Structure formats: structure tokens, C-alpha cells
Amino acid sequence: MTKTQYTRISWSIYFFTFSTLILLAWITFKAASATENWSYFQLDFKEKHTIISSYGTLLAAALSFISILFVLMDLMYQKRLKHEEIENKEIEAKKKLKDNLEITKLFLEHLTTNCTLQSVEFSKFIVSENQNPTQMNLISFYPNTFPKLILNVDKKAIFEALNLFKPSEDWKKLYVKLYQLVDFYDKSYAELSEKNKIHYSNKYKLSKNISELVDEFIDEVSKKRNQIIEDKETDKSKPNPYFDLLDFVQTKAIEVTEKRKNMDNSELLENGDPASMTIWRKDILQPFFDASLSLRNSFGSDNYKFEVLLNLAQALIRKIDILTTDSVNYVENIEQYNNSYYIEDSENIKKLKEIITQLGDIE
């Protein structure tokens, strides 16, 4: 029984009760008027017993009718209380369903914000990695808590809430799209993070190996340069192209190392590392390798075993190229993910914002 129905029935009972009492008062007045010179509490039971008997019967019937009305009213009241309890439960259940949608909407808003912030970090990394592919560039990852928080909300409750409030005509499609997107960001974020760890680990190992080879290469250059200097002491009139090449490598190595020492972090970020493996390959290793091949083609074998240095330079060039290629490929993967799923105008972010708007329209 609704509140309106109960109110109407209550007022009807009040009306009939009041009307009956007025009718009784009128009949009482008429019955009393039938006795001449009547007074209170002095009824003539001998002469007027018929009227008094009829009046008593009518009064009993009227009071019984009023009693029945109040019993009926009490029954209606009990029914109303039960119905009100059911209504309150329904209201509470509806509120809980709406709260679930509000919580989901809130988490979706934060997920969208995190995605756009993560996109900024991806963009910074892409620029750094493209400019300095052999450097140990890092990606800052924001905490990815909101997809799991959304997935932890009772999915059945969300389904019932969408069915109840129907934020769109095809609310079932909205439900499926919601969990497809959230599940994607939960898994893809974890996948990106894991891939980044693997890439960074592999890059670190390869960079360390290259650094060790560079040290070995420079040590070997110094040894052979000192050997040639000793030989030149015995015959100063004889020019030595091997010494000139080794001297070039040593001078250039000192130059890039000193330049690196004299730069602070802000200059490194702005201009790049002057001692990076890219610089070593371009300005030292490749010129040395080309010149060494030219000397071998011109003079054949040498007394200084330049073949060892040639092989080291070739190995370094190959490893630096692998390092660069891996970085370029990884950047392409990050850029594809960023453009497709994380930047503000990507299709997925637009879909998330559309769902947020639809959930926000619920009253």
C-alpha cells in the first residue's frame, strides 16, 4: 500500500466516523425532543421504552460500525508499515546501485587522467630515446590502481544498476564496453611495464658489455701507440700512418671524455651526452675502422697486429648498431601504444570519456 492510498483511506475513515457521530448527535437530539420538559439523566423508561430501546440499538450499531472502521484503519496502518519497510529497502538498494555507478564513474575519471599523464611520460621518453638511443633513458610509470579498483566493484551490481537507470538505450553494450576498456588498461599497462623492464635490463647488459669493450679497445690503442713510439725512437725519420691513426683515437677519446666531465646535468639533458656510444661510433670507431681497412689494403699486414683493434672496432660498431636498433624498435612500439590508447584524443580515451558522460547523466 502506497502512502497516498493509506492517506486516502485514513481520511475516508475519519470522514465516516465524524459523519456517524454527527448523525448520532442529531438522533439523540430528536429522541430527547420527543419528551416534554426533559432533563439530563432523567429518561422515562416506562413511557418511552420503545424509543429508548430503538435508540440504544442504533447507538450500539453505530459504535460497532465505528469500531470496525478503526480496526480496518489499524489493519491498513500495519499494511502501510510493511509496505513502507519494503519501499525503504528498495530505496536503499537503489541508492547502493547508484553509489556503485558513482564509484565506477569516479575511478574512470581518475583512470582517464592517469592515462593522459602517462602519455606525457611516454612522449618525453620517445623524444629522449630518439635523440640518444644508446643512453639509458627511463620511463616514469604512474601507479595503475584504478583499473583494479573498477574491476573489484561488484560486476553484477553494475549490471543491475545499468538495467535500472538505463543511461543509454543500449546499456548492455555500454556494460560490455566498460569492462573491455578497463580490462585492457589493466593488462596492457602491466604488459608495458614488464616490457620496459626487459628492454631496460637488456639495454643495460649490452651497454655494459660495450663499455667493457671500449675500455679494452682504448687500452689496446695505448699499448700499440706506446709500441710505435718506441719504434720511432730508433728511426725518427720514418713516418708512421699507424701512429697517426692511434694518436687520432686517443686524442678524440680524451676530447669526448673531458667534454663530458665539464657538462652539468641540465646541459646533458638539453644537448645530449657528448660521450655517448652514438658519438663514439660516429666520431671515433667508424673513422678508425675505415682508416684501418685502408691501411691494410695499402700496406697489407703490419707489425703491430692492428687486426686485433680492427676486430674490436668492428664488434663495437655492430653492438652499438644493435643497441640503437633495439631502442628504435622499442620506441616505435611505445609510440604506437601511446598514440592508440593513451594520448587525450586517442579512440580509447574518447570511449572512456563517453562512458563517464553517460554515467554522469543518471539522476
XYZ file of C-alpha atoms in Angstrom:
363
model
C 0.000 0.000 0.000
C 1.421 3.355 -1.020
C 1.499 6.389 1.204
C -1.122 8.123 -0.963
C -3.504 5.165 -0.753
C -3.093 4.960 3.023
C -3.766 8.697 3.390
C -6.933 8.487 1.301
C -8.296 5.504 3.259
C -7.455 7.196 6.592
C -9.293 10.371 5.663
C -12.262 8.303 4.431
C -12.469 6.532 7.801
C -12.192 9.840 9.643
C -14.961 11.231 7.456
C -17.338 8.284 8.082
C -16.581 8.363 11.828
C -17.235 12.071 12.052
C -20.408 11.766 9.957
C -21.678 8.909 12.155
C -21.066 10.911 15.309
C -22.950 13.888 13.867
C -25.797 11.560 12.888
C -25.867 10.124 16.427
C -25.922 13.603 17.916
C -28.830 14.557 15.675
C -30.806 11.366 16.526
C -30.080 11.890 20.232
C -31.420 15.418 19.985
C -34.553 14.182 18.199
C -35.117 11.411 20.753
C -34.771 13.847 23.591
C -37.146 16.294 21.917
C -39.868 13.642 21.980
C -40.129 14.014 25.812
C -41.785 17.085 27.197
C -39.825 19.030 29.798
C -36.865 16.599 29.514
C -33.786 16.999 31.608
C -30.328 15.378 31.709
C -30.076 11.858 33.136
C -33.865 11.564 33.709
C -35.137 9.231 30.993
C -38.663 7.910 31.057
C -38.131 4.176 30.698
C -41.801 3.366 31.305
C -43.469 5.581 28.749
C -40.616 5.920 26.252
C -39.094 2.465 26.450
C -39.698 1.832 22.748
C -37.824 4.966 21.692
C -35.027 4.323 24.175
C -34.689 0.697 23.043
C -34.538 1.728 19.388
C -32.058 4.467 20.212
C -29.857 2.026 22.157
C -29.894 -0.441 19.268
C -28.960 2.314 16.817
C -26.209 3.592 19.114
C -24.763 0.097 19.513
C -24.798 -0.404 15.752
C -23.160 2.983 15.150
C -20.431 2.354 17.715
C -19.839 -1.127 16.278
C -19.519 0.443 12.836
C -17.029 2.979 14.174
C -15.088 0.195 15.919
C -14.958 -1.769 12.663
C -13.701 1.352 10.865
C -10.875 1.791 13.392
C -9.991 -1.901 13.259
C -9.871 -1.565 9.485
C -7.730 1.546 9.864
C -5.329 -0.349 12.136
C -5.053 -3.140 9.575
C -4.369 -0.565 6.885
C -1.740 1.005 9.119
C 0.022 -2.341 9.654
C -0.073 -2.963 5.922
C 1.293 0.515 5.310
C 4.166 -0.120 7.741
C 5.093 -3.308 5.904
C 4.879 -1.579 2.564
C 6.934 1.332 3.868
C 9.601 -1.114 5.039
C 9.682 -2.657 1.564
C 9.849 0.818 -0.003
C 12.748 1.788 2.265
C 14.620 -1.368 1.321
C 14.016 -0.660 -2.357
C 15.208 2.933 -1.903
C 18.297 1.715 -0.055
C 19.003 -0.903 -2.729
C 18.568 1.704 -5.456
C 20.916 4.050 -3.589
C 23.547 1.311 -3.323
C 23.306 0.599 -7.045
C 23.643 4.296 -7.825
C 26.599 4.560 -5.429
C 28.312 1.712 -7.315
C 27.889 3.635 -10.552
C 29.175 6.829 -8.895
C 32.248 4.966 -7.598
C 32.861 3.443 -11.021
C 32.497 6.863 -12.651
C 34.958 8.382 -10.162
C 37.545 5.655 -10.819
C 37.043 6.017 -14.583
C 37.744 9.752 -14.330
C 40.990 9.079 -12.464
C 41.922 6.311 -14.908
C 41.458 8.722 -17.818
C 43.558 11.368 -16.069
C 46.302 8.831 -15.342
C 46.333 7.725 -18.975
C 46.838 11.272 -20.239
C 49.549 11.893 -17.625
C 51.223 8.626 -18.609
C 51.047 9.762 -22.222
C 53.153 12.802 -21.310
C 55.795 10.497 -19.790
C 55.740 8.272 -22.880
C 56.207 11.336 -25.106
C 59.199 12.510 -23.049
C 60.757 9.063 -23.305
C 60.154 8.879 -27.068
C 61.943 12.209 -27.584
C 64.870 11.208 -25.339
C 65.226 7.772 -26.893
C 65.117 9.128 -30.448
C 67.716 11.779 -29.650
C 70.001 9.470 -27.642
C 69.152 5.843 -28.481
C 72.272 4.465 -26.774
C 71.597 6.256 -23.464
C 69.799 4.631 -20.517
C 66.580 6.649 -20.864
C 63.827 5.902 -18.344
C 60.018 5.916 -18.445
C 58.209 7.120 -15.343
C 55.156 4.918 -14.737
C 52.190 6.249 -12.756
C 50.529 3.822 -10.302
C 47.975 1.726 -12.163
C 45.485 1.188 -9.314
C 42.224 2.384 -10.858
C 41.552 -0.464 -13.347
C 41.800 -2.970 -10.482
C 39.574 -0.802 -8.270
C 36.924 -0.736 -11.019
C 37.215 -4.477 -11.596
C 36.785 -5.062 -7.846
C 33.370 -3.347 -7.846
C 30.583 -5.968 -7.966
C 30.008 -6.562 -11.698
C 26.514 -7.953 -11.089
C 25.603 -4.804 -9.148
C 26.870 -2.639 -12.030
C 24.795 -4.701 -14.475
C 21.674 -4.282 -12.301
C 22.355 -0.564 -11.877
C 22.655 -0.011 -15.630
C 19.487 -2.040 -16.142
C 17.685 0.096 -13.539
C 18.871 3.553 -14.570
C 19.487 2.849 -18.295
C 21.985 5.661 -19.020
C 21.783 4.754 -22.710
C 19.380 2.849 -24.928
C 21.894 0.066 -25.468
C 23.018 -0.182 -21.844
C 24.203 -3.776 -22.272
C 26.660 -2.642 -24.924
C 27.797 0.084 -22.524
C 28.381 -2.560 -19.829
C 30.499 -4.714 -22.164
C 32.465 -1.708 -23.470
C 33.182 -0.533 -19.919
C 34.796 -3.802 -18.852
C 36.581 -4.317 -22.173
C 38.345 -0.959 -21.812
C 39.128 -1.320 -18.112
C 40.453 -4.864 -18.552
C 42.573 -3.686 -21.489
C 44.191 -0.877 -19.487
C 44.792 -3.209 -16.562
C 46.599 -5.815 -18.692
C 48.268 -3.510 -21.235
C 49.723 -1.300 -18.510
C 51.230 -4.349 -16.806
C 52.495 -5.586 -20.180
C 54.098 -2.217 -20.985
C 55.735 -2.082 -17.580
C 57.117 -5.602 -17.948
C 58.379 -4.917 -21.487
C 60.076 -1.766 -20.230
C 61.867 -3.731 -17.510
C 63.052 -6.297 -20.066
C 64.148 -3.580 -22.518
C 65.985 -1.655 -19.810
C 67.670 -4.812 -18.479
C 68.803 -5.925 -21.953
C 69.959 -2.431 -22.816
C 71.908 -2.173 -19.570
C 73.648 -5.519 -20.151
C 74.541 -4.634 -23.736
C 75.706 -1.134 -22.747
C 77.871 -2.612 -20.008
C 79.376 -5.070 -22.485
C 80.054 -2.223 -24.939
C 81.693 -0.128 -22.203
C 83.975 -3.036 -21.318
C 84.903 -3.472 -24.985
C 85.566 0.270 -25.308
C 87.924 0.092 -22.326
C 89.655 -2.893 -23.910
C 89.857 -1.045 -27.231
C 91.358 2.097 -25.641
C 93.883 0.006 -23.641
C 94.921 -1.764 -26.808
C 95.250 1.578 -28.632
C 97.512 2.903 -25.845
C 99.685 -0.212 -25.927
C 100.176 -0.092 -29.669
C 100.740 3.655 -29.631
C 103.476 3.239 -26.997
C 104.968 0.417 -29.039
C 105.130 2.629 -32.119
C 106.648 5.467 -30.090
C 109.445 3.082 -29.026
C 109.957 2.082 -32.629
C 110.063 5.738 -33.735
C 112.866 6.346 -31.229
C 115.030 4.026 -33.302
C 114.018 5.618 -36.618
C 112.643 9.144 -36.274
C 112.900 9.942 -39.989
C 110.370 7.321 -40.943
C 106.675 8.481 -40.855
C 104.158 6.036 -39.424
C 100.473 6.227 -40.522
C 99.544 3.681 -37.862
C 100.764 6.012 -35.140
C 98.777 8.923 -36.631
C 95.602 6.825 -36.560
C 96.176 5.671 -32.991
C 97.015 9.195 -31.913
C 93.742 10.370 -33.506
C 91.775 7.791 -31.490
C 93.486 8.697 -28.222
C 93.104 12.453 -28.773
C 89.448 12.086 -29.734
C 88.731 9.803 -26.748
C 90.276 12.324 -24.343
C 88.317 15.112 -26.018
C 84.864 13.499 -25.630
C 85.657 12.344 -22.083
C 86.784 15.790 -20.954
C 83.799 17.415 -22.630
C 81.522 15.060 -20.711
C 83.204 15.907 -17.392
C 82.717 19.652 -17.904
C 78.935 19.424 -18.506
C 76.310 19.560 -15.758
C 73.037 17.604 -15.766
C 70.971 20.414 -17.303
C 73.412 20.703 -20.224
C 73.359 16.946 -20.677
C 69.554 16.954 -20.817
C 69.498 19.839 -23.260
C 72.404 18.907 -25.558
C 72.825 15.184 -25.009
C 75.832 13.225 -23.754
C 78.976 14.087 -25.806
C 80.489 10.764 -24.715
C 77.526 8.600 -25.721
C 78.018 5.395 -27.697
C 76.487 7.132 -30.704
C 79.315 9.715 -30.612
C 81.918 7.013 -30.113
C 80.637 5.122 -33.114
C 80.333 8.141 -35.407
C 83.428 10.159 -34.431
C 85.920 7.502 -33.326
C 85.126 3.870 -34.114
C 83.839 4.217 -37.681
C 86.659 6.574 -38.806
C 89.199 4.237 -37.179
C 87.667 1.169 -38.826
C 87.601 2.789 -42.272
C 91.158 4.087 -41.945
C 92.404 0.701 -40.676
C 90.877 -1.070 -43.658
C 92.503 1.492 -45.943
C 95.925 0.885 -44.306
C 95.515 -2.868 -44.593
C 94.588 -2.551 -48.258
C 97.570 -0.265 -48.852
C 100.298 -1.947 -46.772
C 98.974 -5.441 -46.115
C 99.936 -6.987 -42.788
C 101.608 -4.856 -40.133
C 103.988 -5.449 -37.264
C 101.581 -4.076 -34.640
C 98.773 -6.616 -35.064
C 96.218 -3.971 -35.999
C 93.887 -6.839 -36.831
C 93.066 -7.083 -33.096
C 91.989 -3.419 -32.998
C 90.110 -3.790 -36.271
C 88.123 -6.722 -34.887
C 87.398 -4.854 -31.649
C 86.209 -1.776 -33.559
C 84.036 -3.950 -35.798
C 82.498 -5.722 -32.785
C 81.815 -2.393 -31.081
C 80.204 -0.907 -34.178
C 77.994 -3.989 -34.549
C 76.939 -3.972 -30.881
C 76.232 -0.232 -30.881
C 74.108 -0.711 -34.013
C 72.181 -3.487 -32.255
C 71.720 -1.218 -29.240
C 70.428 1.577 -31.467
C 68.143 -0.690 -33.494
C 66.624 -2.227 -30.356
C 65.961 1.242 -28.952
C 64.376 2.443 -32.200
C 62.127 -0.625 -32.377
C 61.113 -0.248 -28.738
C 60.331 3.439 -29.246
C 58.120 2.582 -32.226
C 56.179 0.149 -30.024
C 55.754 2.726 -27.231
C 54.750 5.397 -29.726
C 52.117 3.124 -31.262
C 50.633 2.342 -27.834
C 50.756 5.970 -26.839
C 49.012 7.239 -29.966
C 46.387 4.495 -29.951
C 45.490 4.236 -26.277
C 46.981 6.967 -24.083
C 47.028 10.399 -25.704
C 43.987 12.545 -24.981
C 42.497 12.359 -28.480
C 43.029 8.594 -28.889
C 39.993 6.451 -29.649
C 40.084 4.578 -26.343
C 40.286 7.733 -24.227
C 37.330 9.139 -26.154
C 35.359 5.973 -25.377
C 36.220 6.262 -21.676
C 35.056 9.880 -21.606
C 31.831 8.899 -23.382
C 31.096 6.279 -20.701
C 31.853 8.844 -17.962
C 29.383 11.263 -19.561
C 26.667 8.599 -19.784
C 27.139 7.588 -16.150
C 27.049 11.253 -15.137
C 23.604 11.709 -16.737
C 21.970 9.306 -14.266
C 19.540 11.044 -11.890
